[in-house]
Amino acid sequence: MRPGDKQFAVIGLGRFGLSVCKELQDAGVQVLAVDINEDRVREASAYVTQAIVANCTNEDTVAELQLADYDMVMISIGSDVNSSILTTLVVKESGAQSVWVKANDKFHFKILQKIGADHIIMPERDMGIRVARKMLDRRVLEFHELGSGMAMTEIIVSSRLMGKTLSDLTLCKDCDVQVLGFKRGPEITKAPELNTPLEIGDVIIIVGPKVTLAKKIKSL
Ligand code: ATP
């Protein structure tokens, strides 16, 4: 190992743990993968720096792993909550610097917090939040091809565009894009005033050459 190389350990090689291992290894860091189950360890050994079979609820076994030398330890034991909690305690006591733990539910989360996990992940909840944010950030609702290189599209106003006006968006300046209408709730305004302040959830309906529309949408 070169000096300065980052070292990570992942304990528990279910779907979550294995994907953490793969991503870390692809990023070029040193990865130690540990599981009580030999098959899981064999699977991980194909792409990590080192893979070891060990029961991490056992203090002596964990001491041998020398986890204090690692930059971060991820404990991804989900369904067996007892093992997850005990492993977290033992790993923390072994002197590991930064211990990240995967929790299955709120109760599991609270216990991990109390016993000093440095960071707790709830994959379903965290992913749900990220997906909802992405959904809210979606700028284009519909894109209708009209033929002859023309298209009509609906753009939803996200938090980034809030407070701006249609003229701020420079949709119509120096190009042949036209604002056809504007929807706020159930109300549709045809040929809206360009100085109307935009609100989150407003929908702007524009028409113009497909290529210009695509460029305009990207710039919003
Ligand atoms: P997912 O597959 O979605 O990640 P999960 O976290 O519930 O879900 P499990 O199938 O429970 O995944 O995987 C946890 C892994 O942790 C298993 O491979 C299991 O063998 C391992 N494990 C459980 N107890 C210990 C322990 N004491 N020491 C080391 N590894 C353990």
Tab-separated table of C-alpha atoms and ligand atoms in Angstrom:
chain	number	residue	atom	x	y	z
A	1	MET	CA	0.000	0.000	0.000
A	2	ARG	CA	1.240	3.490	-0.873
A	3	PRO	CA	1.452	6.060	1.918
A	4	GLY	CA	-1.631	8.301	1.870
A	5	ASP	CA	-3.863	5.621	0.321
A	6	LYS	CA	-7.307	5.626	1.884
A	7	GLN	CA	-8.439	2.426	3.582
A	8	PHE	CA	-12.055	1.444	4.124
A	9	ALA	CA	-13.568	-1.614	5.775
A	10	VAL	CA	-17.045	-2.948	5.028
A	11	ILE	CA	-18.599	-5.416	7.484
A	12	GLY	CA	-21.689	-7.291	6.252
A	13	LEU	CA	-21.797	-8.128	2.579
A	14	GLY	CA	-25.510	-8.136	1.706
A	15	ARG	CA	-26.642	-6.260	-1.422
A	16	PHE	CA	-25.933	-2.905	0.235
A	17	GLY	CA	-22.502	-3.837	1.624
A	18	LEU	CA	-21.405	-5.414	-1.647
A	19	SER	CA	-22.392	-2.380	-3.679
A	20	VAL	CA	-20.510	-0.109	-1.243
A	21	CYS	CA	-17.429	-2.351	-1.703
A	22	LYS	CA	-17.673	-2.212	-5.501
A	23	GLU	CA	-18.046	1.547	-5.610
A	24	LEU	CA	-15.154	2.118	-3.193
A	25	GLN	CA	-12.862	-0.252	-5.055
A	26	ASP	CA	-13.758	1.412	-8.390
A	27	ALA	CA	-12.776	4.729	-6.811
A	28	GLY	CA	-9.298	3.300	-6.282
A	29	VAL	CA	-9.210	3.040	-2.484
A	30	GLN	CA	-8.168	0.021	-0.398
A	31	VAL	CA	-11.151	-2.068	0.695
A	32	LEU	CA	-11.352	-4.744	3.358
A	33	ALA	CA	-14.591	-6.758	3.097
A	34	VAL	CA	-15.720	-8.849	6.085
A	35	ASP	CA	-18.625	-11.234	6.593
A	36	ILE	CA	-19.458	-14.225	8.760
A	37	ASN	CA	-20.696	-16.021	5.659
A	38	GLU	CA	-18.038	-17.673	3.484
A	39	ASP	CA	-20.042	-17.460	0.244
A	40	ARG	CA	-20.495	-13.705	0.605
A	41	VAL	CA	-16.772	-13.287	1.299
A	42	ARG	CA	-15.901	-15.383	-1.765
A	43	GLU	CA	-18.180	-13.192	-3.896
A	44	ALA	CA	-16.584	-9.983	-2.595
A	45	SER	CA	-13.018	-11.295	-2.926
A	46	ALA	CA	-13.294	-10.947	-6.709
A	47	TYR	CA	-13.090	-7.166	-6.511
A	48	VAL	CA	-11.815	-5.956	-3.107
A	49	THR	CA	-8.270	-5.617	-1.791
A	50	GLN	CA	-8.833	-8.175	0.970
A	51	ALA	CA	-11.821	-10.286	1.995
A	52	ILE	CA	-12.035	-12.053	5.354
A	53	VAL	CA	-14.499	-14.433	7.020
A	54	ALA	CA	-15.087	-13.224	10.591
A	55	ASN	CA	-17.778	-12.903	13.216
A	56	CYS	CA	-17.585	-9.210	14.086
A	57	THR	CA	-19.569	-9.494	17.310
A	58	ASN	CA	-16.464	-11.137	18.761
A	59	GLU	CA	-14.030	-8.683	20.396
A	60	ASP	CA	-10.880	-10.748	19.834
A	61	THR	CA	-11.702	-11.314	16.167
A	62	VAL	CA	-12.349	-7.606	15.616
A	63	ALA	CA	-9.128	-6.678	17.462
A	64	GLU	CA	-7.210	-8.760	14.890
A	65	LEU	CA	-8.711	-6.725	12.044
A	66	GLN	CA	-6.902	-3.606	13.383
A	67	LEU	CA	-9.762	-1.340	12.340
A	68	ALA	CA	-8.151	1.675	14.041
A	69	ASP	CA	-5.860	1.835	10.970
A	70	TYR	CA	-8.827	2.413	8.654
A	71	ASP	CA	-10.214	5.790	7.603
A	72	MET	CA	-13.769	4.554	7.819
A	73	VAL	CA	-15.680	1.400	8.724
A	74	MET	CA	-19.105	0.668	7.242
A	75	ILE	CA	-21.298	-1.804	9.136
A	76	SER	CA	-23.992	-3.033	6.777
A	77	ILE	CA	-25.726	-5.766	8.740
A	78	GLY	CA	-29.407	-5.032	8.340
A	79	SER	CA	-31.805	-7.839	9.120
A	80	ASP	CA	-29.917	-9.192	12.157
A	81	VAL	CA	-30.364	-6.134	14.416
A	82	ASN	CA	-28.646	-7.755	17.419
A	83	SER	CA	-25.508	-8.463	15.384
A	84	SER	CA	-25.580	-4.958	13.958
A	85	ILE	CA	-25.741	-3.353	17.429
A	86	LEU	CA	-23.149	-5.632	18.996
A	87	THR	CA	-20.791	-5.238	16.028
A	88	THR	CA	-21.126	-1.445	16.256
A	89	LEU	CA	-20.207	-1.508	19.952
A	90	VAL	CA	-17.241	-3.822	19.445
A	91	VAL	CA	-15.958	-1.883	16.404
A	92	LYS	CA	-16.271	1.469	18.224
A	93	GLU	CA	-14.414	0.052	21.224
A	94	SER	CA	-11.664	-1.304	18.976
A	95	GLY	CA	-10.684	2.320	18.238
A	96	ALA	CA	-12.105	2.667	14.699
A	97	GLN	CA	-12.044	6.377	13.756
A	98	SER	CA	-15.289	6.759	11.881
A	99	VAL	CA	-18.037	4.153	12.032
A	100	TRP	CA	-20.929	4.325	9.583
A	101	VAL	CA	-23.832	1.968	10.171
A	102	LYS	CA	-26.826	0.921	8.130
A	103	ALA	CA	-30.129	0.923	10.055
A	104	ASN	CA	-33.273	-0.932	9.084
A	105	ASP	CA	-35.821	1.193	10.912
A	106	LYS	CA	-36.265	4.112	13.337
A	107	PHE	CA	-35.819	1.965	16.445
A	108	HIS	CA	-32.567	0.508	15.115
A	109	PHE	CA	-31.500	4.081	14.178
A	110	LYS	CA	-32.099	5.370	17.742
A	111	ILE	CA	-30.082	2.585	19.363
A	112	LEU	CA	-27.183	3.139	16.963
A	113	GLN	CA	-27.272	6.852	17.788
A	114	LYS	CA	-27.143	6.096	21.536
A	115	ILE	CA	-24.181	3.746	21.242
A	116	GLY	CA	-22.146	6.291	19.290
A	117	ALA	CA	-22.336	5.386	15.597
A	118	ASP	CA	-20.709	8.293	13.755
A	119	HIS	CA	-23.102	8.254	10.817
A	120	ILE	CA	-26.293	6.258	10.283
A	121	ILE	CA	-27.816	5.410	6.924
A	122	MET	CA	-31.374	4.284	6.308
A	123	PRO	CA	-31.166	3.313	2.623
A	124	GLU	CA	-34.894	3.194	1.848
A	125	ARG	CA	-35.609	6.497	3.595
A	126	ASP	CA	-32.512	8.230	2.206
A	127	MET	CA	-33.226	6.993	-1.309
A	128	GLY	CA	-36.892	8.035	-1.008
A	129	ILE	CA	-35.797	11.573	-0.114
A	130	ARG	CA	-33.355	11.714	-3.030
A	131	VAL	CA	-35.922	10.411	-5.499
A	132	ALA	CA	-38.553	12.933	-4.300
A	133	ARG	CA	-36.019	15.765	-4.691
A	134	LYS	CA	-35.223	14.581	-8.212
A	135	MET	CA	-38.930	14.425	-9.007
A	136	LEU	CA	-39.398	17.996	-7.778
A	137	ASP	CA	-36.385	19.099	-9.761
A	138	ARG	CA	-37.777	17.667	-12.992
A	139	ARG	CA	-38.083	20.652	-15.287
A	140	VAL	CA	-39.842	19.216	-18.280
A	141	LEU	CA	-43.290	17.671	-17.961
A	142	GLU	CA	-44.140	16.957	-21.613
A	143	PHE	CA	-42.342	17.270	-24.935
A	144	HIS	CA	-44.652	17.071	-27.973
A	145	GLU	CA	-43.123	16.834	-31.438
A	146	LEU	CA	-45.181	18.935	-33.866
A	147	GLY	CA	-43.329	17.969	-37.071
A	148	SER	CA	-41.078	20.111	-39.331
A	149	GLY	CA	-38.526	20.340	-36.496
A	150	MET	CA	-40.962	22.124	-34.196
A	151	ALA	CA	-42.037	21.039	-30.693
A	152	MET	CA	-44.134	22.161	-27.776
A	153	THR	CA	-43.057	21.593	-24.191
A	154	GLU	CA	-44.201	22.208	-20.628
A	155	ILE	CA	-41.621	23.345	-18.079
A	156	ILE	CA	-42.360	23.067	-14.378
A	157	VAL	CA	-41.038	25.878	-12.165
A	158	SER	CA	-38.690	24.471	-9.515
A	159	SER	CA	-37.256	26.253	-6.450
A	160	ARG	CA	-34.387	27.542	-8.611
A	161	LEU	CA	-36.742	29.518	-10.854
A	162	MET	CA	-39.029	30.749	-8.075
A	163	GLY	CA	-39.399	34.548	-7.948
A	164	LYS	CA	-38.011	35.030	-11.460
A	165	THR	CA	-40.280	36.284	-14.227
A	166	LEU	CA	-40.887	34.904	-17.709
A	167	SER	CA	-38.772	37.702	-19.134
A	168	ASP	CA	-35.894	36.754	-16.749
A	169	LEU	CA	-35.856	33.327	-18.367
A	170	THR	CA	-35.091	34.967	-21.740
A	171	LEU	CA	-37.149	32.328	-23.471
A	172	CYS	CA	-38.133	34.583	-26.349
A	173	LYS	CA	-35.119	36.867	-26.709
A	174	ASP	CA	-33.261	36.545	-30.018
A	175	CYS	CA	-34.899	33.259	-30.923
A	176	ASP	CA	-38.147	31.969	-32.263
A	177	VAL	CA	-39.407	30.369	-29.043
A	178	GLN	CA	-42.817	31.587	-27.937
A	179	VAL	CA	-44.591	31.333	-24.607
A	180	LEU	CA	-48.037	29.987	-25.461
A	181	GLY	CA	-49.462	29.871	-22.011
A	182	PHE	CA	-48.962	29.594	-18.318
A	183	LYS	CA	-50.670	27.250	-15.822
A	184	ARG	CA	-51.019	27.962	-12.111
A	185	GLY	CA	-53.144	25.302	-10.412
A	186	PRO	CA	-56.188	24.672	-12.587
A	187	GLU	CA	-55.981	28.135	-14.183
A	188	ILE	CA	-54.479	28.572	-17.653
A	189	THR	CA	-53.433	32.023	-18.919
A	190	LYS	CA	-52.901	32.429	-22.669
A	191	ALA	CA	-50.129	34.812	-23.773
A	192	PRO	CA	-49.206	35.669	-20.138
A	193	GLU	CA	-47.635	38.919	-18.941
A	194	LEU	CA	-43.867	38.456	-19.104
A	195	ASN	CA	-43.333	40.216	-15.759
A	196	THR	CA	-45.446	37.726	-13.731
A	197	PRO	CA	-43.327	36.416	-10.774
A	198	LEU	CA	-43.033	32.618	-11.014
A	199	GLU	CA	-44.049	30.269	-8.193
A	200	ILE	CA	-42.967	26.666	-7.542
A	201	GLY	CA	-45.249	24.322	-9.485
A	202	ASP	CA	-46.213	26.870	-12.190
A	203	VAL	CA	-46.110	25.344	-15.648
A	204	ILE	CA	-44.861	27.310	-18.663
A	205	ILE	CA	-45.984	26.119	-22.096
A	206	ILE	CA	-43.573	27.038	-24.881
A	207	VAL	CA	-43.326	26.292	-28.590
A	208	GLY	CA	-40.422	26.595	-31.025
A	209	PRO	CA	-37.761	24.708	-32.978
A	210	LYS	CA	-36.876	21.454	-31.182
A	211	VAL	CA	-33.158	22.200	-31.061
A	212	THR	CA	-33.667	25.691	-29.636
A	213	LEU	CA	-36.129	24.377	-27.033
A	214	ALA	CA	-33.653	21.732	-25.887
A	215	LYS	CA	-30.933	24.395	-25.505
A	216	LYS	CA	-33.264	26.755	-23.635
A	217	ILE	CA	-34.385	24.026	-21.228
A	218	LYS	CA	-30.769	23.117	-20.481
A	219	SER	CA	-29.949	26.723	-19.672
A	220	LEU	CA	-32.803	27.134	-17.157
B	1	ATP	P1	-29.318	-6.029	1.984
B	1	ATP	O1	-29.070	-7.336	1.296
B	1	ATP	O2	-30.398	-5.249	1.331
B	1	ATP	O3	-28.083	-5.240	2.188
B	1	ATP	P2	-29.427	-6.737	4.765
B	1	ATP	O4	-28.568	-5.711	5.371
B	1	ATP	O5	-30.619	-7.192	5.545
B	1	ATP	O6	-29.978	-6.347	3.371
B	1	ATP	P3	-28.331	-9.188	5.005
B	1	ATP	O7	-28.639	-10.212	3.980
B	1	ATP	O8	-28.858	-9.294	6.383
B	1	ATP	O9	-28.527	-7.860	4.373
B	1	ATP	O10	-26.771	-9.060	5.037
B	1	ATP	C1	-26.048	-8.696	6.085
B	1	ATP	C2	-24.722	-9.434	5.992
B	1	ATP	O11	-24.115	-9.331	7.260
B	1	ATP	C3	-24.898	-10.918	5.690
B	1	ATP	O12	-24.063	-11.285	4.615
B	1	ATP	C4	-24.487	-11.593	6.987
B	1	ATP	O13	-23.808	-12.824	6.780
B	1	ATP	C5	-23.538	-10.566	7.584
B	1	ATP	N1	-23.436	-10.695	9.018
B	1	ATP	C6	-24.437	-10.915	9.909
B	1	ATP	N2	-23.944	-11.005	11.147
B	1	ATP	C7	-22.599	-10.817	11.053
B	1	ATP	C8	-21.527	-10.810	11.988
B	1	ATP	N3	-21.735	-11.011	13.269
B	1	ATP	N4	-20.283	-10.591	11.518
B	1	ATP	C9	-20.045	-10.400	10.209
B	1	ATP	N5	-21.011	-10.420	9.279
B	1	ATP	C10	-22.272	-10.624	9.685
